[in-house]
Amino acid sequence: MKRIKVALIAHDKKKLDLAMFVKEWKDVFSKCELYATSTTGKVIEEKIGLSVNKFQSGPYGGDLQIGSMIVNKDIDFVIFLRDPLTAQPHEPDVSALLRVCDVHNVPLATNLATAEALVLEIEKKIAKENTDEQRE
């Protein structure tokens, strides 16, 4: 079974929110291949116990590394909890990542409400793949 590839990114003030969200949906995320920027990935590994493929932190190019994976069709979903109230020094990189998701039609959640909608879709895809495998 091909594992669904999910990128998890969060600005500093949103990292705990993302960790709590991943914990709530751990049963779904445990069936996915996870990718994250450095600090976000470390938080998820330490607090939730899931394995995460980590890139550089966002300001050091991690957003762009994930964007490259999207361009190469190596990411299926992106959850990027952004802090809309704090200026980010790497805002051009953030904008580039969002644009790449749009250009390549990759589902993107930037807040907890849309993240939940994406996880429900991921859960549906996993269930469908399991059903398809049982038929074979």
PDB file of C-alpha atoms in Angstrom:
ATOM      1  CA  MET A   1       0.000   0.000   0.000  1.00  0.00           C
ATOM      2  CA  LYS A   2       1.317   3.439  -0.954  1.00  0.00           C
ATOM      3  CA  ARG A   3       1.482   5.612   2.133  1.00  0.00           C
ATOM      4  CA  ILE A   4      -0.039   9.068   1.891  1.00  0.00           C
ATOM      5  CA  LYS A   5       2.641  11.740   2.246  1.00  0.00           C
ATOM      6  CA  VAL A   6       1.761  14.675   4.481  1.00  0.00           C
ATOM      7  CA  ALA A   7       3.849  17.791   5.129  1.00  0.00           C
ATOM      8  CA  LEU A   8       3.426  19.360   8.580  1.00  0.00           C
ATOM      9  CA  ILE A   9       4.616  22.922   9.142  1.00  0.00           C
ATOM     10  CA  ALA A  10       3.846  25.432  11.880  1.00  0.00           C
ATOM     11  CA  HIS A  11       5.054  28.878  12.793  1.00  0.00           C
ATOM     12  CA  ASP A  12       6.513  29.130  16.301  1.00  0.00           C
ATOM     13  CA  LYS A  13       3.299  30.250  18.011  1.00  0.00           C
ATOM     14  CA  LYS A  14       1.359  27.438  16.307  1.00  0.00           C
ATOM     15  CA  LYS A  15       3.688  24.479  16.963  1.00  0.00           C
ATOM     16  CA  LEU A  16       1.881  23.382  20.122  1.00  0.00           C
ATOM     17  CA  ASP A  17      -1.478  23.651  18.335  1.00  0.00           C
ATOM     18  CA  LEU A  18      -0.156  21.412  15.560  1.00  0.00           C
ATOM     19  CA  ALA A  19       1.283  18.914  18.036  1.00  0.00           C
ATOM     20  CA  MET A  20      -2.062  18.677  19.862  1.00  0.00           C
ATOM     21  CA  PHE A  21      -3.863  18.281  16.531  1.00  0.00           C
ATOM     22  CA  VAL A  22      -1.526  15.489  15.419  1.00  0.00           C
ATOM     23  CA  LYS A  23      -1.981  13.793  18.795  1.00  0.00           C
ATOM     24  CA  GLU A  24      -5.767  13.953  18.398  1.00  0.00           C
ATOM     25  CA  TRP A  25      -5.486  12.345  14.936  1.00  0.00           C
ATOM     26  CA  LYS A  26      -2.506  10.088  15.701  1.00  0.00           C
ATOM     27  CA  ASP A  27      -4.266   6.969  14.389  1.00  0.00           C
ATOM     28  CA  VAL A  28      -4.540   8.596  10.943  1.00  0.00           C
ATOM     29  CA  PHE A  29      -1.096  10.213  10.910  1.00  0.00           C
ATOM     30  CA  SER A  30       0.556   6.954  12.000  1.00  0.00           C
ATOM     31  CA  LYS A  31      -0.550   5.464   8.653  1.00  0.00           C
ATOM     32  CA  CYS A  32       1.038   8.316   6.677  1.00  0.00           C
ATOM     33  CA  GLU A  33       4.575   9.229   5.753  1.00  0.00           C
ATOM     34  CA  LEU A  34       5.225  12.516   7.530  1.00  0.00           C
ATOM     35  CA  TYR A  35       7.502  15.362   6.490  1.00  0.00           C
ATOM     36  CA  ALA A  36       8.132  18.556   8.432  1.00  0.00           C
ATOM     37  CA  THR A  37      10.413  21.489   8.883  1.00  0.00           C
ATOM     38  CA  SER A  38      13.077  20.864  11.528  1.00  0.00           C
ATOM     39  CA  THR A  39      11.667  22.190  14.785  1.00  0.00           C
ATOM     40  CA  THR A  40       8.098  21.208  13.963  1.00  0.00           C
ATOM     41  CA  GLY A  41       9.245  17.674  13.191  1.00  0.00           C
ATOM     42  CA  LYS A  42      11.192  17.449  16.441  1.00  0.00           C
ATOM     43  CA  VAL A  43       8.162  18.597  18.444  1.00  0.00           C
ATOM     44  CA  ILE A  44       5.949  15.953  16.807  1.00  0.00           C
ATOM     45  CA  GLU A  45       8.519  13.193  17.327  1.00  0.00           C
ATOM     46  CA  GLU A  46       9.130  14.115  20.976  1.00  0.00           C
ATOM     47  CA  LYS A  47       5.557  14.882  22.041  1.00  0.00           C
ATOM     48  CA  ILE A  48       3.618  12.418  19.885  1.00  0.00           C
ATOM     49  CA  GLY A  49       6.132   9.659  19.157  1.00  0.00           C
ATOM     50  CA  LEU A  50       5.620   9.547  15.393  1.00  0.00           C
ATOM     51  CA  SER A  51       8.507   9.271  12.952  1.00  0.00           C
ATOM     52  CA  VAL A  52       9.000  12.402  10.828  1.00  0.00           C
ATOM     53  CA  ASN A  53      11.276  13.104   7.861  1.00  0.00           C
ATOM     54  CA  LYS A  54      12.742  16.494   8.766  1.00  0.00           C
ATOM     55  CA  PHE A  55      14.068  19.327   6.617  1.00  0.00           C
ATOM     56  CA  GLN A  56      15.712  22.628   7.529  1.00  0.00           C
ATOM     57  CA  SER A  57      13.677  25.061   9.606  1.00  0.00           C
ATOM     58  CA  GLY A  58      11.493  27.431   7.600  1.00  0.00           C
ATOM     59  CA  PRO A  59      13.781  30.480   7.733  1.00  0.00           C
ATOM     60  CA  TYR A  60      16.700  28.314   6.566  1.00  0.00           C
ATOM     61  CA  GLY A  61      14.924  26.909   3.510  1.00  0.00           C
ATOM     62  CA  GLY A  62      12.728  24.139   4.893  1.00  0.00           C
ATOM     63  CA  ASP A  63       9.581  25.593   3.334  1.00  0.00           C
ATOM     64  CA  LEU A  64      11.364  25.613  -0.026  1.00  0.00           C
ATOM     65  CA  GLN A  65      12.545  22.014   0.437  1.00  0.00           C
ATOM     66  CA  ILE A  66       8.950  20.928   0.991  1.00  0.00           C
ATOM     67  CA  GLY A  67       7.908  23.055  -1.979  1.00  0.00           C
ATOM     68  CA  SER A  68      10.401  21.142  -4.102  1.00  0.00           C
ATOM     69  CA  MET A  69       8.799  17.870  -3.046  1.00  0.00           C
ATOM     70  CA  ILE A  70       5.399  19.245  -4.046  1.00  0.00           C
ATOM     71  CA  VAL A  71       6.742  20.175  -7.485  1.00  0.00           C
ATOM     72  CA  ASN A  72       8.070  16.609  -7.845  1.00  0.00           C
ATOM     73  CA  LYS A  73       4.664  15.199  -6.809  1.00  0.00           C
ATOM     74  CA  ASP A  74       6.143  13.713  -3.625  1.00  0.00           C
ATOM     75  CA  ILE A  75       3.691  15.352  -1.174  1.00  0.00           C
ATOM     76  CA  ASP A  76      -0.047  14.619  -1.163  1.00  0.00           C
ATOM     77  CA  PHE A  77      -1.300  17.026   1.534  1.00  0.00           C
ATOM     78  CA  VAL A  78       0.099  20.048   3.389  1.00  0.00           C
ATOM     79  CA  ILE A  79      -0.909  21.280   6.824  1.00  0.00           C
ATOM     80  CA  PHE A  80       0.776  24.610   7.491  1.00  0.00           C
ATOM     81  CA  LEU A  81      -0.480  26.333  10.636  1.00  0.00           C
ATOM     82  CA  ARG A  82       0.471  29.931  10.009  1.00  0.00           C
ATOM     83  CA  ASP A  83       0.569  32.726  12.546  1.00  0.00           C
ATOM     84  CA  PRO A  84      -1.319  35.516  10.743  1.00  0.00           C
ATOM     85  CA  LEU A  85      -0.644  38.038  13.517  1.00  0.00           C
ATOM     86  CA  THR A  86       3.161  37.889  13.538  1.00  0.00           C
ATOM     87  CA  ALA A  87       5.431  39.053  10.728  1.00  0.00           C
ATOM     88  CA  GLN A  88       7.681  36.247   9.484  1.00  0.00           C
ATOM     89  CA  PRO A  89      11.225  37.006   8.298  1.00  0.00           C
ATOM     90  CA  HIS A  90      10.899  34.338   5.603  1.00  0.00           C
ATOM     91  CA  GLU A  91       7.490  35.449   4.299  1.00  0.00           C
ATOM     92  CA  PRO A  92       8.589  35.182   0.639  1.00  0.00           C
ATOM     93  CA  ASP A  93       9.345  31.482   1.216  1.00  0.00           C
ATOM     94  CA  VAL A  94       5.950  30.999   2.857  1.00  0.00           C
ATOM     95  CA  SER A  95       4.236  32.688  -0.096  1.00  0.00           C
ATOM     96  CA  ALA A  96       6.193  30.518  -2.532  1.00  0.00           C
ATOM     97  CA  LEU A  97       5.100  27.342  -0.721  1.00  0.00           C
ATOM     98  CA  LEU A  98       1.444  28.390  -0.769  1.00  0.00           C
ATOM     99  CA  ARG A  99       1.705  29.276  -4.453  1.00  0.00           C
ATOM    100  CA  VAL A 100       3.301  25.895  -5.287  1.00  0.00           C
ATOM    101  CA  CYS A 101       0.417  24.123  -3.536  1.00  0.00           C
ATOM    102  CA  ASP A 102      -2.038  26.097  -5.677  1.00  0.00           C
ATOM    103  CA  VAL A 103      -0.114  25.555  -8.929  1.00  0.00           C
ATOM    104  CA  HIS A 104       0.180  21.798  -8.360  1.00  0.00           C
ATOM    105  CA  ASN A 105      -3.313  21.398  -6.877  1.00  0.00           C
ATOM    106  CA  VAL A 106      -2.082  20.007  -3.543  1.00  0.00           C
ATOM    107  CA  PRO A 107      -4.640  20.309  -0.727  1.00  0.00           C
ATOM    108  CA  LEU A 108      -3.427  22.855   1.831  1.00  0.00           C
ATOM    109  CA  ALA A 109      -4.741  23.685   5.295  1.00  0.00           C
ATOM    110  CA  THR A 110      -3.548  26.836   7.053  1.00  0.00           C
ATOM    111  CA  ASN A 111      -5.738  26.637  10.164  1.00  0.00           C
ATOM    112  CA  LEU A 112      -7.157  23.934  12.428  1.00  0.00           C
ATOM    113  CA  ALA A 113     -10.604  23.929  10.797  1.00  0.00           C
ATOM    114  CA  THR A 114      -9.258  23.177   7.320  1.00  0.00           C
ATOM    115  CA  ALA A 115      -6.665  20.804   8.799  1.00  0.00           C
ATOM    116  CA  GLU A 116      -9.495  18.731  10.235  1.00  0.00           C
ATOM    117  CA  ALA A 117     -11.215  18.648   6.837  1.00  0.00           C
ATOM    118  CA  LEU A 118      -7.964  17.421   5.242  1.00  0.00           C
ATOM    119  CA  VAL A 119      -7.456  14.723   7.859  1.00  0.00           C
ATOM    120  CA  LEU A 120     -10.989  13.465   7.292  1.00  0.00           C
ATOM    121  CA  GLU A 121     -10.155  13.214   3.572  1.00  0.00           C
ATOM    122  CA  ILE A 122      -6.890  11.407   4.352  1.00  0.00           C
ATOM    123  CA  GLU A 123      -8.788   9.001   6.605  1.00  0.00           C
ATOM    124  CA  LYS A 124     -11.262   8.343   3.769  1.00  0.00           C
ATOM    125  CA  LYS A 125      -8.418   7.662   1.298  1.00  0.00           C
ATOM    126  CA  ILE A 126      -6.740   5.243   3.714  1.00  0.00           C
ATOM    127  CA  ALA A 127     -10.032   3.371   4.233  1.00  0.00           C
ATOM    128  CA  LYS A 128     -10.607   3.195   0.460  1.00  0.00           C
ATOM    129  CA  GLU A 129      -7.088   1.829  -0.145  1.00  0.00           C
ATOM    130  CA  ASN A 130      -7.630  -0.804   2.558  1.00  0.00           C
ATOM    131  CA  THR A 131     -10.941  -1.812   0.965  1.00  0.00           C
ATOM    132  CA  ASP A 132      -9.350  -1.974  -2.493  1.00  0.00           C
ATOM    133  CA  GLU A 133      -6.544  -4.186  -1.143  1.00  0.00           C
ATOM    134  CA  GLN A 134      -9.020  -6.580   0.447  1.00  0.00           C
ATOM    135  CA  ARG A 135     -10.780  -6.993  -2.912  1.00  0.00           C
ATOM    136  CA  GLU A 136      -7.559  -8.018  -4.638  1.00  0.00           C
TER     137      GLU A 136
END
